[in-house]
Amino acid sequence: MTDGMSHIEVLEDAARLTERAAELIEAIAADSIKQRGVFPIALSGGSTPRSLYERLASSPIDWQFVEFYFGDERNVPPNGERSNFRMADETLFRPLNIDPSRIHRWMTEFNDQAKVVENYRQALSKIERFDVVLLGLGDDCHTASLFPNTAALNEDEKLAVVNDVPQLGELRYTFTYPAINSARNVMFLVSGAAKAEAVAEVHQQEIDIRQRPAQGVSPADGKLYWLLDSSAAKLLRKT
Ligand code: 6PG
């Protein structure tokens, strides 16, 4: 199903959602490695992708050609409970024994926001564009760490910024729209009834990226996938 914005797939449950996402990533990875000899992917954080990363740990992807990045990171140490890197490290990198030189995380231990961001921009300069950017959706329609009414929403040149998020009372590190929208494939993975309102708002309400940041995701020359389970999709009008 498409709604003009994107290709929407509704899977019966979270397990099928995970399987579909894994299959899609495996297909894109095989094509990217065949075409360009490298598969740069930006992982998303939060809890939804955990089962996907666990599933990918048994994927036949030729991992030696994969460059891993993170679409956003919390302002915590890399071994912190809330670290997006830590979650991926536990579920994917360690099980696959990924060479650390191909894992490009936000170096939050620098404790100097400008240095963290500059370091990440340098890491991003190593690739031309992402083959896949994975994204989640918050119940406030945020994605990555692009939260409603925050400064990062206005960034239209830099690819990576630090973003003050007053509604959380914390700083976040995040890709900007230019980084996300330059990808060949952007893939939202959204699961659970708690996200149904946000999914419906993003797809059915007028475009207002300050209120609904996920609406600003629109790859200029790429595909946009919304992979939803039936619970997350339950308020979408059937078209
Ligand atoms: C983060 C994510 C964020 C996440 C959504 C959904 O760092 O938290 O990048 O954008 O994808 O908040 O999170 P859940 O999957 O935990 O619902």
XYZ file of C-alpha atoms and ligand atoms in Angstrom:
256
model
C 0.000 0.000 0.000
C 1.406 3.469 -0.703
C 0.070 6.765 0.526
C 2.017 8.988 -1.813
C 4.654 9.372 0.890
C 5.854 5.837 1.091
C 5.477 2.122 0.692
C 3.543 0.784 3.683
C 3.595 -2.877 4.672
C 1.448 -4.191 7.511
C 2.645 -7.471 9.017
C 0.458 -9.603 11.251
C 2.612 -9.372 14.367
C 5.998 -8.268 15.705
C 7.696 -11.550 14.778
C 6.622 -11.288 11.127
C 7.590 -7.611 11.141
C 11.098 -8.574 12.273
C 11.344 -11.293 9.627
C 10.173 -8.999 6.835
C 12.635 -6.272 7.859
C 15.474 -8.791 7.955
C 14.592 -10.160 4.506
C 14.440 -6.637 3.058
C 17.789 -5.689 4.570
C 19.372 -8.929 3.338
C 18.172 -8.237 -0.204
C 19.381 -4.633 -0.185
C 22.714 -5.641 1.348
C 23.327 -8.314 -1.312
C 22.573 -5.826 -4.085
C 24.673 -3.029 -2.522
C 27.680 -5.282 -1.988
C 27.381 -6.635 -5.551
C 27.038 -3.131 -7.049
C 29.462 -1.149 -4.879
C 31.384 -3.571 -2.695
C 30.114 -1.960 0.507
C 26.847 -1.764 2.495
C 26.659 1.286 4.777
C 23.703 0.994 7.175
C 22.582 3.367 9.940
C 20.996 1.520 12.850
C 18.179 2.954 14.935
C 17.972 2.869 18.695
C 15.273 2.279 21.251
C 13.727 -1.123 21.937
C 11.912 -2.008 18.713
C 14.965 -2.983 16.653
C 16.419 -5.319 19.301
C 14.669 -8.405 17.858
C 15.698 -7.379 14.342
C 19.374 -7.177 15.336
C 19.122 -10.561 17.074
C 17.599 -11.977 13.855
C 20.252 -10.343 11.645
C 22.950 -12.070 13.711
C 21.974 -15.262 11.841
C 21.682 -13.599 8.428
C 23.795 -14.754 5.438
C 24.897 -11.161 4.778
C 28.586 -10.867 3.850
C 29.365 -8.851 6.981
C 32.950 -8.020 6.010
C 31.505 -5.439 3.571
C 29.109 -3.782 6.021
C 29.840 -0.372 7.596
C 27.680 0.292 10.664
C 26.562 3.743 11.787
C 23.915 5.016 14.219
C 21.134 7.424 13.303
C 21.204 8.800 16.815
C 22.650 8.261 20.257
C 21.853 9.233 23.774
C 24.304 11.401 25.733
C 25.546 8.426 27.750
C 28.776 6.363 27.777
C 29.012 3.553 25.184
C 28.513 0.974 27.937
C 25.562 2.846 29.438
C 22.241 1.073 29.964
C 20.530 3.465 27.518
C 23.240 3.435 24.857
C 22.009 2.572 21.362
C 25.531 1.361 20.574
C 25.498 -0.974 23.581
C 22.216 -2.565 22.454
C 23.566 -3.214 18.949
C 26.884 -4.411 20.354
C 25.145 -7.008 22.532
C 22.670 -8.230 19.892
C 24.652 -7.940 16.652
C 28.307 -6.857 16.755
C 29.588 -9.283 19.418
C 27.624 -12.309 18.159
C 29.021 -11.654 14.659
C 32.456 -10.645 15.920
C 32.301 -7.503 13.754
C 35.654 -5.762 13.246
C 35.485 -2.586 15.392
C 36.971 -0.588 12.488
C 33.640 -1.035 10.672
C 31.526 0.161 13.595
C 31.175 3.949 13.582
C 29.562 4.983 16.839
C 29.106 8.421 18.380
C 32.128 8.796 20.693
C 30.033 10.052 23.582
C 32.848 9.433 26.053
C 34.544 12.572 24.690
C 32.188 14.496 26.970
C 32.643 17.479 24.672
C 29.575 17.766 22.440
C 31.321 19.696 19.668
C 34.085 17.070 19.578
C 31.587 14.189 19.487
C 29.749 15.780 16.573
C 32.911 16.729 14.655
C 34.248 13.203 15.075
C 30.987 11.780 13.744
C 30.901 14.110 10.782
C 34.374 12.843 9.882
C 33.139 9.254 10.125
C 30.205 10.127 7.872
C 32.536 11.673 5.301
C 33.889 8.180 4.588
C 30.691 7.184 2.752
C 28.825 8.733 -0.133
C 25.314 7.833 1.091
C 23.571 5.162 3.154
C 22.026 2.127 1.527
C 19.745 1.741 4.527
C 18.758 4.109 7.314
C 16.669 2.323 9.941
C 14.275 4.490 11.936
C 11.823 4.075 14.784
C 8.858 6.255 15.678
C 8.136 7.764 19.061
C 4.565 8.231 20.284
C 5.195 11.975 19.855
C 6.051 11.396 16.167
C 9.787 11.897 16.704
C 12.281 9.811 14.794
C 16.008 9.352 15.392
C 16.461 12.156 17.915
C 14.522 14.676 15.851
C 11.973 15.632 18.502
C 9.044 18.048 18.092
C 9.984 21.741 18.273
C 13.741 21.137 18.591
C 16.550 22.973 16.811
C 17.822 19.959 14.845
C 14.657 20.062 12.730
C 15.941 23.275 11.120
C 19.332 21.900 10.095
C 19.393 21.636 6.315
C 23.130 21.266 5.653
C 25.031 19.444 8.401
C 24.510 15.693 8.567
C 25.011 15.234 12.319
C 24.236 17.538 15.239
C 23.764 17.643 18.971
C 20.133 18.395 19.802
C 18.815 19.899 23.030
C 15.553 18.106 23.850
C 13.850 20.117 26.648
C 10.889 17.687 26.815
C 13.390 14.987 27.874
C 15.653 17.347 29.817
C 18.655 15.981 27.964
C 20.919 16.349 24.948
C 20.826 13.850 22.107
C 23.091 13.224 19.111
C 21.263 12.775 15.847
C 21.265 12.602 12.086
C 19.498 15.503 10.437
C 17.025 15.350 7.578
C 19.825 15.798 4.986
C 21.556 12.667 6.325
C 18.364 10.615 6.388
C 16.847 11.869 3.138
C 19.987 11.192 1.100
C 19.710 7.437 1.744
C 18.852 4.897 -0.946
C 16.423 3.192 1.424
C 14.823 4.535 4.615
C 12.993 1.954 6.685
C 10.662 2.748 9.597
C 10.093 -0.202 11.893
C 7.052 0.395 14.116
C 5.434 -2.124 16.414
C 2.669 -2.067 19.009
C -0.662 -0.385 19.746
C 1.088 2.410 21.643
C 2.358 3.733 18.292
C -0.988 3.539 16.430
C -1.898 7.186 17.075
C 1.506 8.442 15.957
C 1.432 6.286 12.811
C -2.011 7.617 11.901
C -0.974 11.218 12.626
C 2.141 11.005 10.476
C 0.266 9.494 7.541
C -3.108 11.182 7.788
C -2.602 14.640 9.254
C -1.303 17.686 7.375
C 2.472 17.974 7.044
C 3.886 19.868 10.015
C 7.379 18.630 10.754
C 7.757 20.750 13.888
C 4.883 18.848 15.468
C 5.389 15.579 13.586
C 9.137 15.266 12.763
C 8.741 11.854 11.132
C 6.823 13.625 8.358
C 10.088 15.272 7.336
C 11.526 11.915 6.255
C 11.234 11.887 2.485
C 14.228 10.434 0.627
C 15.099 12.680 -2.324
C 16.244 9.807 -4.503
C 15.431 6.704 -2.524
C 12.715 4.410 -1.249
C 10.753 4.950 1.965
C 9.383 1.869 3.692
C 7.003 1.832 6.628
C 7.041 -1.651 8.124
C 4.252 -1.867 10.694
C 2.682 -4.640 12.684
C -1.127 -4.768 12.707
C -1.315 -3.155 16.153
C 0.699 -0.118 15.073
C -1.324 0.140 11.845
C -4.782 -0.252 13.374
C -5.796 3.433 13.045
C -4.661 3.807 9.437
C -7.506 4.393 6.990
C -7.695 1.561 4.494
C -7.118 3.103 1.057
C 16.196 6.340 20.314
C 15.677 6.114 18.920
C 14.292 6.660 18.821
C 13.408 5.442 18.793
C 11.985 5.791 19.086
C 11.146 4.521 19.254
O 17.380 6.620 20.474
O 15.377 6.142 21.222
O 16.460 6.355 17.932
O 14.030 7.458 17.719
O 13.515 4.820 17.517
O 11.964 6.550 20.280
O 11.685 3.833 20.358
P 11.141 2.376 20.790
O 11.531 1.436 19.693
O 11.857 2.093 22.074
O 9.651 2.513 20.930
